[in-house]
Amino acid sequence: MIEYRQISKTFDDGTQAVREFDLTIPSRTTTVFVGSSGCGKTTLLRMVNRMVDPSVGQVLIDDEDVATRNKVELRRSIGYVMQHAGLLPHRTVVDNVATVLRLNGVGKTQAHERALEVLTTVGLEESHARRYPSQLSGGQQQRVGVARGLAADPNILLMDEPFGAVDPIVREELQGELQRLQRELDKTIVFVTHDIDEAFALGDQIVILKKGGEIAQVGAPADILAAPADDFVRSFVGLDKATRTLRVEERDGRSLVVDGNGRATGVLA
Amino acid sequence: MTWAWENRELVLELFWRHAWLSAIPVVVGGLLAVPVGWFSHRNPRLRGGVLALVSLLYTVPSLPLLVILPLVIGTGFLSPLNVLIALTIYAVAIMARTANDAFGSVSPAVLDAARATGYAPARLAFTVELPLAGPVLLAGLRVVSVSTVSLVSIGALIGVSSLGSLFTDGYQRDFTTEIVVGIVATVVLALLFDAVLVLLGRLAMPWARSQRSVTPTQGRWAAFFTRGGVSAGGDAL
């Protein structure tokens, strides 16, 4: 369980990224921070592994204040996946995945064995392992990034817009993979995105943020769609848009789902 | 040609002398400049001052420096140490700015990611920052090596023999062949140094040749380094 208690963050240049933020993230679920740029979502994410320290307040992991933990050790115990994968360009794929294990003092052979295993888990072949990151496609690099985050088998996985830089088709594929992985691995995932569809696709708990880290609404996707807290949420999740306002029409004995523009988007199973 | 062949022992001896008089300043100067460049990159407020100070060293004319050095550090007038020290100073002067740029060329996103995966500061500097600065450092070292090889010749004027002695001797005797042999041998040596550096770079940085995602500045240097085998700009997808 991750808890934010009365968190505020003012950066050196005076901008206040987050003000009096409170939230509990249950274990073994996926929580998604979603909001426009400048809402402090990445800042909040980076407080979990102390890449950012709050100006006021505490972040607790299983009731332990992260401020009392050694930064470097804390980071090694938490998986981190970022946009553009953030792989080390001078290390091969397998070395990149084995990074945290090696930092933790695991022997090279053993670390590589584990790295190859994780690469298979994220859907990459062994032939990719000896290449350099720049020799892979964006989607493949992102898979390597996920594999690196998972290699040391952390309880918590932080994902900062991990699929933001890949094209829509690959993004959907990676989202599907992440859902599958989460069913198998049962991690506590904190995910940051500006894409509400991605948030709904992946999140058990959605945290919609306004400017300055103010929470607009927290809840499961269904709760948010059923009862949006205010107009901001209503417009942010797109409830005013034709693509979200669906109705059912009978056609040739089947129930078609039709959107607000009258376009058929699916059938009721 | 006949002159060169008849005097091959002398030319060869001067060639090797010239080689080690060049190699030592390149290596020592490079080693000294890297921490200076790292420091100035890390401290933007001091950067201007540090780099200006170091560059100022390069404006000291070489001949007076060679004459003054023995007086300052107490070496003999004919000691090769004078040349070695003077050239090391020049090497640092050229290399420090490039080293600063080299560390500046390392993608901040990569460093951020490495920090987030749990690299401690010292380990980050030595195993991530330094190797990633490698291509630009190498490009700088190649400039230093060419410059040093040509500057060693000046030592001949104060009696430290090298291939430069062929110029001074040929000039005094009004003997063009000797001068030409000196020039050709110096060029060959400079090319040889360059080839060794490129080869070492390829062995030490096999990843740099497959590099596609580079920043524009890095791209410029990397293109210099791999002779245009690089498409710069943007992120590889």
XYZ file of C-alpha atoms in Angstrom:
506
model
C 0.000 0.000 0.000
C 1.254 3.471 -0.917
C -0.056 6.485 0.991
C 0.332 10.152 0.220
C -0.202 12.249 3.346
C -0.711 15.982 3.045
C 1.843 16.298 0.245
C 2.873 19.691 -1.082
C 5.670 20.377 -3.502
C 7.118 23.731 -4.440
C 10.041 23.656 -6.860
C 13.105 25.881 -6.527
C 11.784 28.259 -9.173
C 8.664 28.865 -7.082
C 6.139 26.825 -9.062
C 3.814 24.878 -6.844
C 3.332 21.491 -8.494
C 1.234 19.852 -5.807
C -0.781 21.192 -2.870
C -2.052 19.221 0.139
C -2.434 15.960 -1.706
C -3.882 12.897 0.021
C -4.341 9.478 -1.548
C -4.136 5.790 -0.747
C -3.050 3.328 -3.410
C -4.087 -0.237 -2.552
C -1.586 -3.063 -3.097
C -1.766 -5.317 -6.144
C -3.908 -2.939 -8.143
C -3.255 -0.488 -10.941
C -3.745 3.163 -10.098
C -3.592 5.671 -12.928
C -2.833 9.369 -12.473
C -4.398 11.144 -15.408
C -4.463 14.837 -16.236
C -3.183 17.468 -18.614
C 0.416 18.581 -18.545
C 1.270 20.630 -15.472
C -1.141 18.778 -13.196
C 1.738 17.329 -11.164
C 1.115 13.691 -12.066
C 4.734 12.875 -12.852
C 5.901 14.748 -9.753
C 3.556 12.620 -7.620
C 4.792 9.425 -9.264
C 8.450 10.323 -8.726
C 7.858 10.905 -5.023
C 7.357 7.170 -4.541
C 10.988 6.341 -5.399
C 12.341 9.650 -4.117
C 13.300 11.045 -7.500
C 11.410 14.021 -6.086
C 11.114 14.748 -2.368
C 7.947 16.496 -1.176
C 8.367 19.944 0.391
C 5.729 19.075 2.976
C 4.071 15.791 3.909
C 4.954 12.141 3.751
C 4.849 9.276 1.280
C 4.494 5.890 2.960
C 5.063 2.468 1.487
C 3.514 -0.206 3.738
C 3.428 2.315 6.598
C 7.091 3.210 6.259
C 8.001 6.809 5.356
C 10.152 6.688 2.203
C 12.135 9.685 3.506
C 13.712 7.326 6.052
C 14.939 4.981 3.323
C 18.250 5.244 1.468
C 17.419 6.728 -1.958
C 19.540 4.380 -4.003
C 18.337 1.229 -2.262
C 14.726 2.403 -2.398
C 14.980 2.933 -6.173
C 16.450 -0.517 -6.696
C 13.458 -2.018 -4.895
C 10.942 -0.275 -7.170
C 10.515 -0.848 -10.904
C 10.525 2.277 -13.073
C 9.445 2.508 -16.692
C 9.569 5.819 -18.515
C 8.700 7.409 -21.826
C 11.245 6.645 -24.589
C 12.190 3.629 -22.429
C 15.277 5.434 -21.050
C 17.522 2.501 -21.857
C 21.289 2.795 -21.627
C 22.409 3.155 -25.265
C 25.857 1.705 -24.597
C 24.624 -1.527 -23.039
C 23.027 -4.440 -24.863
C 19.373 -5.266 -24.300
C 20.149 -8.128 -21.942
C 22.558 -5.933 -19.935
C 19.915 -3.221 -19.709
C 17.359 -5.653 -18.333
C 19.903 -7.104 -15.907
C 20.840 -3.614 -14.630
C 19.075 -3.634 -11.280
C 20.069 -7.220 -10.544
C 23.705 -6.362 -11.240
C 23.445 -3.220 -9.090
C 22.112 -5.448 -6.322
C 25.199 -7.623 -6.633
C 23.698 -10.619 -8.452
C 26.334 -12.521 -10.488
C 26.506 -11.879 -14.216
C 25.454 -15.342 -15.375
C 22.522 -15.495 -13.017
C 21.447 -11.934 -13.830
C 21.546 -12.667 -17.565
C 19.549 -15.860 -17.107
C 16.861 -13.939 -15.262
C 16.989 -11.114 -17.831
C 16.394 -13.535 -20.706
C 13.490 -15.019 -18.786
C 11.879 -11.592 -18.303
C 12.480 -10.678 -21.949
C 10.451 -13.730 -22.923
C 7.731 -12.676 -20.482
C 7.361 -9.305 -22.210
C 7.238 -10.946 -25.623
C 10.752 -10.451 -26.969
C 12.895 -13.138 -28.529
C 16.350 -14.160 -27.391
C 17.752 -12.868 -30.674
C 17.014 -9.332 -29.460
C 19.044 -9.786 -26.298
C 22.514 -9.117 -27.772
C 21.494 -6.029 -29.726
C 21.813 -2.425 -28.675
C 18.629 -0.485 -27.859
C 19.000 1.757 -30.930
C 18.731 -1.336 -33.117
C 15.198 -2.040 -31.875
C 11.899 -0.407 -32.824
C 10.212 1.996 -30.421
C 7.711 -0.641 -29.350
C 10.459 -3.193 -28.740
C 12.491 -0.665 -26.748
C 9.457 -0.028 -24.595
C 9.086 -3.759 -23.948
C 12.722 -3.835 -22.881
C 11.940 -0.913 -20.561
C 9.122 -2.904 -18.984
C 11.362 -5.960 -18.711
C 14.007 -3.875 -16.922
C 11.364 -2.620 -14.499
C 10.269 -6.176 -13.738
C 13.632 -7.964 -13.676
C 14.316 -7.613 -9.949
C 10.727 -8.669 -9.210
C 9.746 -5.485 -7.346
C 6.401 -5.174 -5.565
C 5.844 -1.735 -7.014
C 6.105 -0.701 -10.650
C 6.084 3.001 -11.536
C 5.212 3.803 -15.145
C 5.595 7.365 -16.417
C 3.761 7.678 -19.740
C 5.525 4.525 -20.884
C 3.556 4.186 -24.097
C 3.389 7.885 -24.937
C 6.006 7.825 -27.686
C 4.872 4.800 -29.703
C 2.284 4.792 -32.468
C -1.375 4.051 -31.613
C -1.397 0.461 -32.882
C 1.714 -0.516 -30.930
C 0.396 1.378 -27.918
C -2.778 -0.688 -27.864
C -0.731 -3.850 -28.210
C 1.496 -2.845 -25.287
C -1.525 -1.929 -23.168
C -2.913 -5.412 -23.820
C 0.421 -6.945 -22.819
C 0.482 -4.931 -19.618
C -3.025 -6.128 -18.721
C -1.914 -9.716 -19.289
C 1.272 -9.207 -17.251
C -0.661 -7.652 -14.406
C -3.036 -10.625 -14.261
C -0.003 -12.915 -13.963
C 2.244 -10.842 -11.714
C -0.124 -8.943 -9.406
C 2.099 -5.881 -8.865
C 1.162 -2.545 -7.377
C 1.310 -0.404 -10.490
C 1.236 3.381 -10.473
C 0.764 4.622 -14.019
C 0.870 8.173 -15.355
C -0.801 9.221 -18.596
C -2.600 12.154 -20.181
C -4.760 9.780 -22.223
C -8.098 9.042 -20.534
C -8.734 6.020 -22.778
C -5.436 4.516 -21.672
C -6.383 5.269 -18.061
C -9.711 3.492 -18.417
C -8.106 0.573 -20.235
C -5.530 -0.104 -17.528
C -6.671 1.361 -14.222
C -8.502 -0.243 -11.328
C -8.401 3.139 -9.655
C -8.353 6.331 -11.693
C -7.143 9.606 -10.190
C -8.181 12.578 -12.331
C -5.998 15.587 -11.558
C -6.484 19.304 -12.141
C -3.709 21.894 -12.129
C -1.562 21.869 -8.985
C -2.239 18.232 -8.194
C -5.776 18.922 -7.085
C -7.874 15.743 -7.215
C -10.930 16.175 -9.395
C -12.176 12.639 -8.789
C -10.946 9.246 -7.656
C -12.699 6.017 -8.502
C -13.045 2.991 -10.723
C -13.667 3.786 -14.402
C -17.295 2.728 -14.067
C -17.848 4.979 -11.039
C -16.405 7.949 -12.864
C -18.492 7.385 -15.970
C -21.632 6.752 -13.901
C -21.192 9.712 -11.583
C -18.693 12.331 -12.761
C -17.922 14.676 -9.887
C -18.220 17.914 -11.833
C -18.150 19.502 -15.274
C -14.363 19.319 -15.404
C -14.456 15.527 -15.034
C -17.427 15.233 -17.378
C -15.552 17.060 -20.120
C -12.174 15.446 -19.306
C -13.500 11.893 -19.707
C -15.363 13.027 -22.822
C -18.939 12.480 -21.663
C -19.980 15.402 -23.863
C -18.454 13.700 -26.868
C -20.353 11.631 -29.371
C -17.900 8.735 -29.022
C -18.779 8.218 -25.345
C -22.554 8.580 -25.619
C -23.668 5.208 -26.913
C -27.106 3.746 -27.480
C -28.437 0.407 -28.663
C -30.305 -0.069 -31.928
C -31.966 -3.266 -33.124
C -30.936 -4.322 -36.629
C -31.594 -7.732 -38.248
C -32.225 -9.277 -34.838
C -28.862 -8.072 -33.380
C -28.356 -5.300 -30.849
C -25.991 -2.746 -32.380
C -24.132 -0.193 -30.264
C -24.305 3.192 -31.952
C -22.483 6.370 -30.911
C -23.790 9.920 -30.701
C -23.062 10.518 -34.383
C -25.173 7.532 -35.360
C -22.107 5.445 -36.260
C -22.207 1.758 -35.365
C -19.239 0.879 -33.117
C -20.070 -2.692 -32.051
C -22.669 -5.291 -31.128
C -23.994 -6.360 -27.730
C -22.678 -9.845 -27.111
C 64.073 9.435 -51.801
C 67.692 8.325 -51.855
C 68.478 10.744 -49.049
C 65.647 9.342 -46.917
C 66.782 5.768 -47.572
C 70.432 6.520 -46.812
C 69.433 8.240 -43.600
C 66.648 5.815 -42.676
C 68.157 5.068 -39.295
C 68.178 8.734 -38.341
C 64.656 9.320 -39.736
C 63.321 6.244 -37.947
C 64.949 7.244 -34.663
C 63.490 10.759 -34.912
C 60.142 9.212 -35.887
C 59.991 7.162 -32.671
C 61.206 10.052 -30.565
C 58.529 12.214 -32.112
C 55.959 9.479 -31.478
C 56.526 9.222 -27.759
C 56.981 12.990 -27.344
C 53.471 13.239 -28.829
C 51.829 10.240 -27.176
C 52.595 11.229 -23.598
C 51.007 14.722 -23.761
C 47.950 13.355 -25.593
C 47.367 10.679 -22.948
C 48.225 12.793 -19.901
C 46.467 15.886 -21.245
C 43.381 13.829 -22.063
C 43.320 12.298 -18.596
C 43.665 15.711 -16.949
C 41.090 17.422 -19.171
C 38.265 14.910 -18.620
C 37.755 15.720 -14.924
C 38.056 19.450 -15.688
C 35.374 19.155 -18.374
C 33.190 17.056 -16.082
C 33.527 19.626 -13.317
C 32.687 22.568 -15.566
C 29.722 20.681 -17.022
C 28.470 19.987 -13.509
C 28.852 23.580 -12.330
C 27.221 25.858 -14.902
C 28.017 28.949 -12.816
C 31.741 28.265 -12.836
C 31.771 26.923 -16.382
C 32.497 30.187 -18.165
C 35.381 31.022 -15.840
C 36.941 27.582 -15.830
C 36.820 27.205 -19.605
C 38.077 30.730 -20.237
C 40.978 30.147 -17.875
C 41.886 26.852 -19.517
C 41.540 28.289 -23.029
C 43.780 31.155 -21.994
C 46.595 28.615 -21.632
C 46.389 27.999 -25.332
C 47.045 31.642 -26.135
C 50.513 31.454 -24.582
C 52.874 31.345 -27.594
C 54.683 28.023 -27.730
C 58.256 29.171 -28.227
C 58.382 31.570 -25.239
C 56.645 28.908 -23.143
C 59.364 26.414 -24.021
C 62.030 28.944 -23.048
C 60.352 30.014 -19.809
C 59.355 26.550 -18.540
C 62.870 25.423 -17.503
C 63.237 28.623 -15.476
C 59.883 28.105 -13.758
C 60.084 24.393 -12.995
C 63.848 24.036 -12.809
C 64.397 21.480 -15.544
C 67.457 21.579 -17.786
C 67.150 23.704 -20.928
C 67.545 20.702 -23.202
C 65.316 18.353 -21.201
C 62.480 16.750 -23.225
C 60.391 17.294 -20.085
C 59.946 20.935 -21.135
C 58.306 19.892 -24.385
C 56.212 17.229 -22.668
C 54.881 19.662 -20.078
C 54.226 22.471 -22.565
C 52.338 20.138 -24.898
C 50.356 18.661 -22.023
C 49.240 22.176 -21.122
C 48.108 22.756 -24.717
C 46.366 19.373 -24.800
C 44.405 20.263 -21.664
C 43.583 23.678 -23.124
C 42.040 22.146 -26.256
C 40.524 19.111 -24.610
C 38.823 20.663 -21.569
C 36.185 22.481 -23.608
C 35.474 19.406 -25.713
C 35.228 17.300 -22.560
C 32.733 19.815 -21.179
C 30.703 19.510 -24.384
C 31.069 15.730 -24.317
C 29.351 15.487 -20.947
C 26.785 17.995 -22.168
C 25.989 15.709 -25.094
C 24.841 12.877 -22.832
C 21.053 12.624 -22.887
C 19.619 13.895 -19.579
C 16.730 11.448 -19.989
C 19.126 8.497 -19.981
C 20.868 9.773 -16.848
C 17.512 10.352 -15.188
C 16.427 6.817 -16.022
C 19.700 5.396 -14.711
C 19.276 7.319 -11.464
C 15.709 6.038 -11.161
C 16.861 2.451 -11.596
C 19.181 2.894 -8.639
C 22.628 3.982 -9.829
C 24.586 5.650 -7.026
C 26.290 8.945 -8.084
C 29.868 7.660 -8.506
C 28.774 4.592 -10.408
C 26.574 6.736 -12.623
C 29.505 9.015 -13.463
C 31.937 6.216 -14.313
C 29.728 3.574 -15.919
C 27.073 5.694 -17.631
C 28.145 9.320 -18.073
C 31.767 8.692 -19.022
C 31.127 5.991 -21.641
C 28.260 7.966 -23.173
C 30.522 11.013 -23.430
C 33.016 8.707 -25.189
C 32.297 9.508 -28.848
C 32.699 13.266 -28.338
C 35.722 12.765 -26.077
C 37.310 10.681 -28.804
C 36.580 13.326 -31.431
C 38.322 15.881 -29.194
C 41.246 13.582 -28.588
C 41.732 13.223 -32.334
C 42.048 16.986 -32.668
C 44.489 17.064 -29.759
C 46.563 14.264 -31.257
C 46.985 15.978 -34.629
C 47.779 19.293 -32.962
C 50.295 17.705 -30.614
C 52.116 15.803 -33.335
C 52.625 19.033 -35.243
C 53.619 21.042 -32.152
C 56.320 18.564 -31.096
C 58.374 19.805 -34.056
C 58.839 23.168 -32.362
C 60.900 21.460 -29.671
C 63.657 21.125 -32.269
C 64.203 24.897 -31.991
C 65.242 24.511 -28.362
C 67.258 21.385 -28.972
C 64.765 18.636 -28.181
C 65.162 16.510 -31.251
C 62.223 15.090 -33.141
C 61.156 15.003 -36.789
C 61.255 18.802 -36.394
C 65.031 18.533 -36.352
C 64.803 17.591 -40.031
C 63.173 20.982 -40.703
C 65.674 23.010 -38.700
C 68.611 21.091 -40.093
C 67.333 21.211 -43.665
C 66.613 24.914 -43.326
C 70.075 25.721 -42.031
C 71.717 23.684 -44.776
C 69.243 24.973 -47.396
C 68.478 21.336 -48.181
C 64.829 20.987 -49.332
C 64.751 17.188 -49.468
C 65.356 16.908 -45.751
C 62.537 19.354 -45.035
C 60.140 17.404 -47.290
C 61.070 14.123 -45.610
C 60.382 15.764 -42.243
C 56.969 16.961 -43.385
C 55.972 13.625 -44.910
C 57.095 11.694 -41.840
C 55.178 14.044 -39.532
C 52.001 13.662 -41.591
C 52.388 9.876 -41.598
C 52.805 9.910 -37.827
C 49.726 12.105 -37.371
C 47.649 9.792 -39.559
C 48.965 6.787 -37.662
C 47.931 8.325 -34.327
C 44.514 9.113 -35.736
C 44.033 5.580 -37.045
C 44.982 4.113 -33.658
C 42.494 6.384 -31.892
C 39.680 5.493 -34.294
C 40.458 1.808 -33.916
C 40.509 2.021 -30.125
C 37.204 3.900 -30.278
C 35.565 1.221 -32.372
C 36.775 -1.494 -30.023
C 35.746 0.352 -26.877
C 32.450 1.734 -28.163
C 30.841 -0.786 -30.505
C 27.460 0.729 -29.629
C 28.357 4.153 -31.044
C 28.220 2.901 -34.628
C 24.690 1.592 -34.301
C 23.576 4.745 -32.554
C 20.515 6.294 -34.112
C 18.987 8.313 -31.310
C 21.389 11.160 -30.769
C 21.025 14.802 -29.893
C 21.946 17.306 -32.618
C 25.285 18.311 -31.068
C 26.132 14.723 -30.378
C 25.150 13.972 -33.949
C 27.608 16.472 -35.300
C 30.471 15.011 -33.337
C 29.350 11.445 -33.807
C 29.166 12.027 -37.538
C 32.729 13.315 -37.411
C 33.647 10.223 -35.456
C 32.023 7.607 -37.674
C 32.652 9.510 -40.907
C 29.041 10.268 -41.672
C 27.649 6.844 -40.912
C 25.089 8.411 -38.605
C 21.691 9.927 -39.138
C 21.361 12.624 -36.541
C 18.388 14.148 -34.826
C 15.160 12.868 -33.355
C 14.516 9.723 -31.419
C 14.772 6.338 -32.991
C 11.414 4.638 -33.246
